[in-house]
């Protein structure tokens, strides 16, 4: 059976068209758009300003919510992980990270992931499928409603990071559509400037993003500074090796605003990519391309059956000091939500009491 039309996949203009096709005036469509995104209502029944007959009609042809929450895990550090299911039973995970200044929501762009990065747990799922724009947007609605209450505005605004499961740039069109829907001032009004998308290095999309007027910030997952090691850790490097990747970043740099930098993420794997020499290689690589870069060092989040151990914190600090001594700004990312499988690279639909894997039917 065809699933009902998910209204969250429509921009406001598309919603107006959709309503027009059943003879409904534009203001009704705008009312529904406001219900979906300003009041963040997840059912038509809750949209009590609409005539009853219209609510019943919408219920018969469409839906305001296509994800169902299977579980919600809360970390000792306050991080929350939502494990959800699509209408066709694919797992989707979203993480809410409370922060001192502005809270962050980390969303997924795909169910599972086709890339085979050896240090990432999501890779073990393989690609189940790409998410629709509606499924991306709904993750944000669910996390916001849970954190602040239904329809309540985040008091200090919100940051979004596309750093959950999947490779965002292998689902580029739906991702960009979702960001457009979220940016609508008549809805969530989360502007691209509050959004960072992370890619493992899909070079043509980096170049394309650079040409877009309203674009999110960009982060690149590097993990290694030589092709030899990066081929091994991130097989996508065989398709788009470091020279291609960094020249695309150099191109992207032209689109940066003053003060904005391209961020590189570098997962720290004990004895694999964390030596002094490797720090120098990384700094030289970035400097050779003359990049205005910032490096985020991410202590590896270990999980069975990943074969790596996190670098000790003194090693991470030493690595950072070497980068800094060569003029590269760097930060150490504090792991959040490790205890509930919510940290970077840990999203693999893990369930409590069933930490061995995921049963899909
Ligand atoms: N596919 C995209 C989006 C995922 S972002 C990308 O690769 O950028 C997830 C981030 O977590 C990436 O920077 C990745 O390198 C990092 N990561 C993956 N597994 C990790 C792990 N086990 N510990 C720490 N960071 C990890």
XYZ file of C-alpha atoms and ligand atoms in Angstrom:
387
model
C 0.000 0.000 0.000
C 1.230 3.512 -0.824
C 1.953 5.532 2.300
C -0.140 8.703 2.701
C 1.386 11.933 1.377
C 3.786 13.329 3.970
C 3.050 17.054 4.163
C 6.478 17.657 5.699
C 8.075 16.968 2.317
C 6.491 20.146 0.896
C 7.818 23.673 0.874
C 5.217 26.271 1.769
C 4.638 26.989 -1.947
C 4.243 23.299 -2.734
C 1.752 22.992 0.091
C -0.282 25.826 -1.406
C -0.294 23.982 -4.761
C -1.214 20.715 -3.104
C -4.192 22.355 -1.405
C -5.194 24.114 -4.617
C -5.502 20.733 -6.318
C -8.293 19.804 -3.890
C -9.885 23.228 -4.247
C -8.656 24.574 -0.909
C -7.617 28.231 -0.722
C -3.993 29.266 -0.162
C -4.671 30.629 3.316
C -5.674 27.149 4.488
C -2.362 25.791 3.240
C -0.545 28.559 5.104
C -2.532 27.778 8.218
C -1.459 24.148 7.987
C 2.166 25.175 7.350
C 2.085 27.271 10.515
C 0.484 24.359 12.372
C 3.249 22.020 11.230
C 6.203 24.285 11.911
C 5.294 27.141 14.243
C 3.112 25.126 16.554
C 4.931 21.915 15.606
C 1.723 19.884 15.703
C 2.142 16.302 14.603
C -1.471 15.526 13.754
C -4.292 17.235 11.871
C -6.617 16.507 14.772
C -4.560 18.947 16.859
C -5.030 21.730 14.297
C -8.290 22.835 15.849
C -8.429 26.104 13.906
C -9.198 24.072 10.763
C -12.774 23.063 9.915
C -13.554 19.527 11.053
C -14.294 18.354 7.529
C -10.901 19.552 6.310
C -9.143 17.801 9.178
C -10.953 14.576 8.307
C -10.120 15.004 4.620
C -6.432 15.599 5.376
C -6.407 12.551 7.617
C -7.715 10.418 4.785
C -5.079 11.468 2.231
C -2.047 12.780 4.082
C 0.034 12.697 7.230
C 1.735 15.295 9.421
C 4.120 12.746 10.903
C 5.720 9.731 9.272
C 8.308 8.777 11.900
C 7.401 6.831 14.998
C 9.547 7.031 18.116
C 10.719 3.620 19.195
C 12.879 4.700 22.113
C 14.480 7.692 23.697
C 17.731 7.321 25.603
C 19.029 9.946 28.022
C 22.755 10.156 28.765
C 24.250 11.034 32.120
C 25.500 14.229 30.449
C 21.955 15.196 29.387
C 22.331 14.223 25.731
C 19.237 12.504 24.328
C 19.105 9.980 21.524
C 15.878 9.277 19.663
C 15.591 5.982 17.874
C 12.765 6.216 15.384
C 11.304 4.203 12.554
C 10.165 5.249 9.099
C 6.820 4.027 7.712
C 8.758 1.194 6.048
C 10.537 0.250 9.265
C 13.944 1.789 8.686
C 15.790 3.103 11.733
C 16.394 6.864 12.006
C 18.386 8.433 14.831
C 18.567 11.983 16.068
C 20.578 13.391 18.958
C 19.747 16.399 21.117
C 22.809 17.896 22.776
C 22.189 20.446 25.545
C 24.896 23.090 25.632
C 25.694 26.079 27.781
C 25.190 28.645 25.069
C 22.928 27.181 22.429
C 21.628 23.625 22.225
C 22.415 21.482 19.197
C 20.399 18.918 17.280
C 22.326 16.337 15.270
C 20.194 14.797 12.518
C 20.610 11.911 10.094
C 20.427 12.151 6.319
C 20.196 8.443 5.580
C 19.085 5.280 7.336
C 22.399 3.460 7.687
C 25.290 4.580 5.475
C 26.900 3.278 2.288
C 30.410 4.493 3.161
C 32.613 2.001 4.869
C 34.697 4.091 7.242
C 36.405 1.529 9.435
C 36.074 3.544 12.664
C 32.336 4.259 12.385
C 29.585 2.076 13.746
C 26.963 3.355 11.295
C 28.953 1.711 8.491
C 28.027 -1.661 9.930
C 24.391 -1.119 8.962
C 25.176 -0.522 5.311
C 22.809 1.780 3.438
C 19.177 1.010 4.182
C 17.898 4.017 2.285
C 18.161 7.776 1.934
C 15.692 9.855 3.934
C 13.152 12.190 2.359
C 13.171 15.919 3.089
C 10.110 15.330 5.282
C 11.887 12.665 7.303
C 14.824 15.009 7.819
C 12.616 17.914 8.903
C 10.539 15.757 11.239
C 13.635 14.748 13.200
C 14.066 18.390 14.159
C 10.388 18.772 15.108
C 10.517 15.703 17.333
C 13.721 16.782 19.086
C 12.476 20.372 19.602
C 9.110 19.279 20.990
C 10.782 16.857 23.355
C 13.339 19.380 24.587
C 11.203 22.501 24.954
C 7.564 21.401 24.764
C 5.245 21.273 21.754
C 5.533 24.501 19.777
C 7.747 26.224 22.375
C 10.571 28.230 20.808
C 14.094 27.267 21.852
C 14.915 30.144 24.218
C 18.394 30.710 22.826
C 17.813 29.441 19.291
C 19.212 26.168 18.064
C 22.183 24.870 16.060
C 21.754 21.993 13.650
C 24.482 19.628 12.571
C 24.106 17.115 9.761
C 26.462 14.701 11.436
C 24.178 11.799 12.224
C 23.861 8.589 10.242
C 24.531 8.644 6.524
C 26.438 10.748 4.032
C 24.473 13.987 3.569
C 26.055 14.722 0.194
C 24.831 11.408 -1.196
C 21.309 12.672 -0.452
C 21.983 16.221 -1.554
C 18.664 17.219 -3.109
C 16.461 16.056 -0.235
C 18.894 17.533 2.278
C 18.874 20.930 0.583
C 15.122 20.821 0.280
C 14.827 20.059 4.007
C 17.118 22.987 4.845
C 14.934 25.241 2.681
C 11.772 24.126 4.496
C 13.429 24.660 7.868
C 14.608 28.144 6.917
C 11.092 29.397 6.021
C 10.370 32.423 8.258
C 6.726 31.277 8.402
C 7.842 27.984 9.935
C 10.786 26.765 11.987
C 12.908 29.687 10.760
C 16.219 27.901 11.315
C 18.523 29.691 8.874
C 21.405 27.963 7.032
C 23.868 30.044 9.011
C 22.883 27.964 12.078
C 23.460 24.690 10.228
C 26.669 22.717 9.633
C 26.779 19.797 7.238
C 29.564 17.247 7.477
C 30.753 15.237 4.503
C 33.222 12.398 4.127
C 34.326 14.141 0.937
C 31.847 13.980 -1.952
C 33.885 16.391 -4.061
C 31.353 17.435 -6.757
C 28.843 18.403 -4.075
C 31.409 20.505 -2.203
C 31.953 22.436 -5.414
C 28.213 22.734 -5.968
C 27.544 23.919 -2.429
C 30.081 26.702 -2.914
C 27.869 28.213 -5.613
C 24.684 28.246 -3.539
C 23.595 31.588 -2.128
C 22.020 30.417 1.136
C 24.211 27.587 2.216
C 25.042 25.877 5.490
C 28.543 25.732 6.956
C 30.738 22.893 5.790
C 32.732 20.321 7.725
C 34.946 17.674 6.132
C 35.820 14.386 7.788
C 39.497 13.814 7.179
C 40.812 11.140 9.608
C 44.144 10.944 7.782
C 46.577 13.241 5.998
C 48.003 10.737 3.498
C 46.134 8.888 0.765
C 47.669 5.628 1.874
C 46.115 5.786 5.340
C 42.915 7.532 4.266
C 42.265 4.870 1.594
C 42.320 2.353 4.388
C 40.208 4.250 6.945
C 37.774 5.937 4.565
C 37.409 4.006 1.289
C 35.653 7.010 -0.299
C 39.187 8.407 -0.581
C 39.858 6.010 -3.459
C 37.197 7.807 -5.449
C 38.088 11.340 -4.345
C 41.646 11.410 -3.027
C 43.100 14.136 -0.834
C 44.378 16.389 -3.640
C 40.902 16.495 -5.237
C 39.255 16.987 -1.879
C 41.514 19.813 -0.765
C 41.369 21.618 -4.074
C 37.546 21.523 -3.819
C 37.892 22.948 -0.296
C 40.160 25.650 -1.651
C 37.473 26.484 -4.199
C 34.857 26.459 -1.452
C 36.963 28.867 0.559
C 36.137 31.624 -1.931
C 32.522 31.465 -0.733
C 33.406 31.875 2.953
C 32.256 34.924 4.847
C 34.773 36.916 6.876
C 35.662 34.928 9.967
C 34.160 31.712 8.577
C 36.468 28.713 8.136
C 36.204 25.276 6.629
C 36.181 22.791 9.469
C 38.051 19.516 9.243
C 37.126 16.699 11.570
C 39.867 14.328 12.571
C 38.970 11.265 14.630
C 41.864 10.315 16.925
C 42.686 6.607 16.757
C 45.380 5.400 19.137
C 48.550 4.367 17.309
C 46.879 4.724 13.893
C 46.696 8.408 12.989
C 47.801 10.267 16.124
C 51.613 10.486 16.006
C 53.660 13.704 16.045
C 54.689 13.004 12.491
C 51.050 12.624 11.426
C 50.202 15.927 13.097
C 52.941 17.587 11.051
C 51.680 15.881 7.894
C 48.182 17.197 8.573
C 49.391 20.744 9.199
C 51.584 20.642 6.089
C 48.731 19.331 3.952
C 46.411 22.158 5.005
C 49.120 24.811 4.801
C 50.280 23.606 1.394
C 46.801 24.328 0.069
C 46.787 27.652 1.878
C 43.495 26.826 3.568
C 41.891 29.005 6.211
C 41.044 25.892 8.135
C 39.996 24.826 11.581
C 40.561 21.287 12.821
C 38.218 19.560 15.246
C 39.968 16.651 16.900
C 37.418 14.017 17.867
C 38.511 11.439 20.418
C 37.467 8.081 18.980
C 34.241 6.765 20.467
C 34.906 3.091 20.867
C 32.234 0.456 20.362
C 32.233 -3.252 19.825
C 33.202 -4.507 17.168
C 35.246 -1.461 16.063
C 38.951 -2.382 16.194
C 40.239 0.968 17.570
C 41.123 2.506 20.900
C 40.814 6.241 21.581
C 44.061 8.210 21.737
C 44.976 9.105 25.321
C 44.190 12.729 26.151
C 47.903 13.684 26.445
C 48.377 12.429 22.878
C 45.413 14.469 21.675
C 46.826 17.557 23.420
C 50.257 16.997 21.890
C 48.723 16.573 18.437
C 46.786 19.797 18.942
C 49.911 21.649 20.096
C 51.772 20.623 16.944
C 48.921 21.823 14.728
C 48.789 25.118 16.589
C 52.543 25.575 16.324
C 52.092 25.411 12.557
C 49.328 27.984 12.589
C 46.332 25.636 12.378
C 43.468 26.476 14.717
C 42.317 23.347 16.458
C 39.816 22.244 19.057
C 39.214 19.015 20.898
C 35.596 17.908 20.719
C 34.189 16.762 24.027
C 32.414 13.418 23.564
C 28.699 13.646 24.336
C 26.281 10.808 24.979
C 28.816 7.994 24.729
C 26.962 5.943 27.350
C 23.801 5.793 25.216
C 25.423 5.271 21.802
C 24.732 8.858 20.819
C 28.271 10.137 20.245
C 29.974 10.689 16.857
C 30.113 7.498 14.869
C 27.966 5.562 17.319
C 24.588 5.738 15.605
C 23.744 2.208 14.603
C 20.252 1.766 15.992
C 21.611 0.185 19.165
C 18.909 -0.884 21.570
C 19.305 -1.406 25.277
C 19.605 -5.071 26.151
C 20.217 -5.795 22.524
C 23.546 -4.173 21.914
C 24.587 -6.736 19.330
C 22.710 -5.220 16.450
C 19.464 -4.357 14.822
C 16.594 -6.558 13.735
C 14.807 -5.180 10.707
C 11.695 -6.672 9.270
N 29.152 10.890 6.582
C 29.375 12.239 7.047
C 28.471 12.603 8.204
C 28.743 11.882 9.484
S 29.505 12.975 10.585
C 30.838 12.405 7.399
O 31.556 11.425 7.403
O 31.282 13.530 7.630
C 30.121 11.904 11.803
C 31.496 12.329 12.253
O 31.919 11.425 13.276
C 32.528 12.231 11.141
O 33.403 13.320 11.243
C 33.273 10.943 11.471
O 34.583 10.985 11.002
C 33.191 10.909 12.969
N 33.245 9.552 13.506
C 32.824 8.412 12.928
N 33.017 7.370 13.755
C 33.561 7.865 14.869
C 33.968 7.292 16.092
N 33.832 5.976 16.326
N 34.474 8.100 17.038
C 34.586 9.429 16.814
N 34.195 10.028 15.694
C 33.701 9.258 14.719
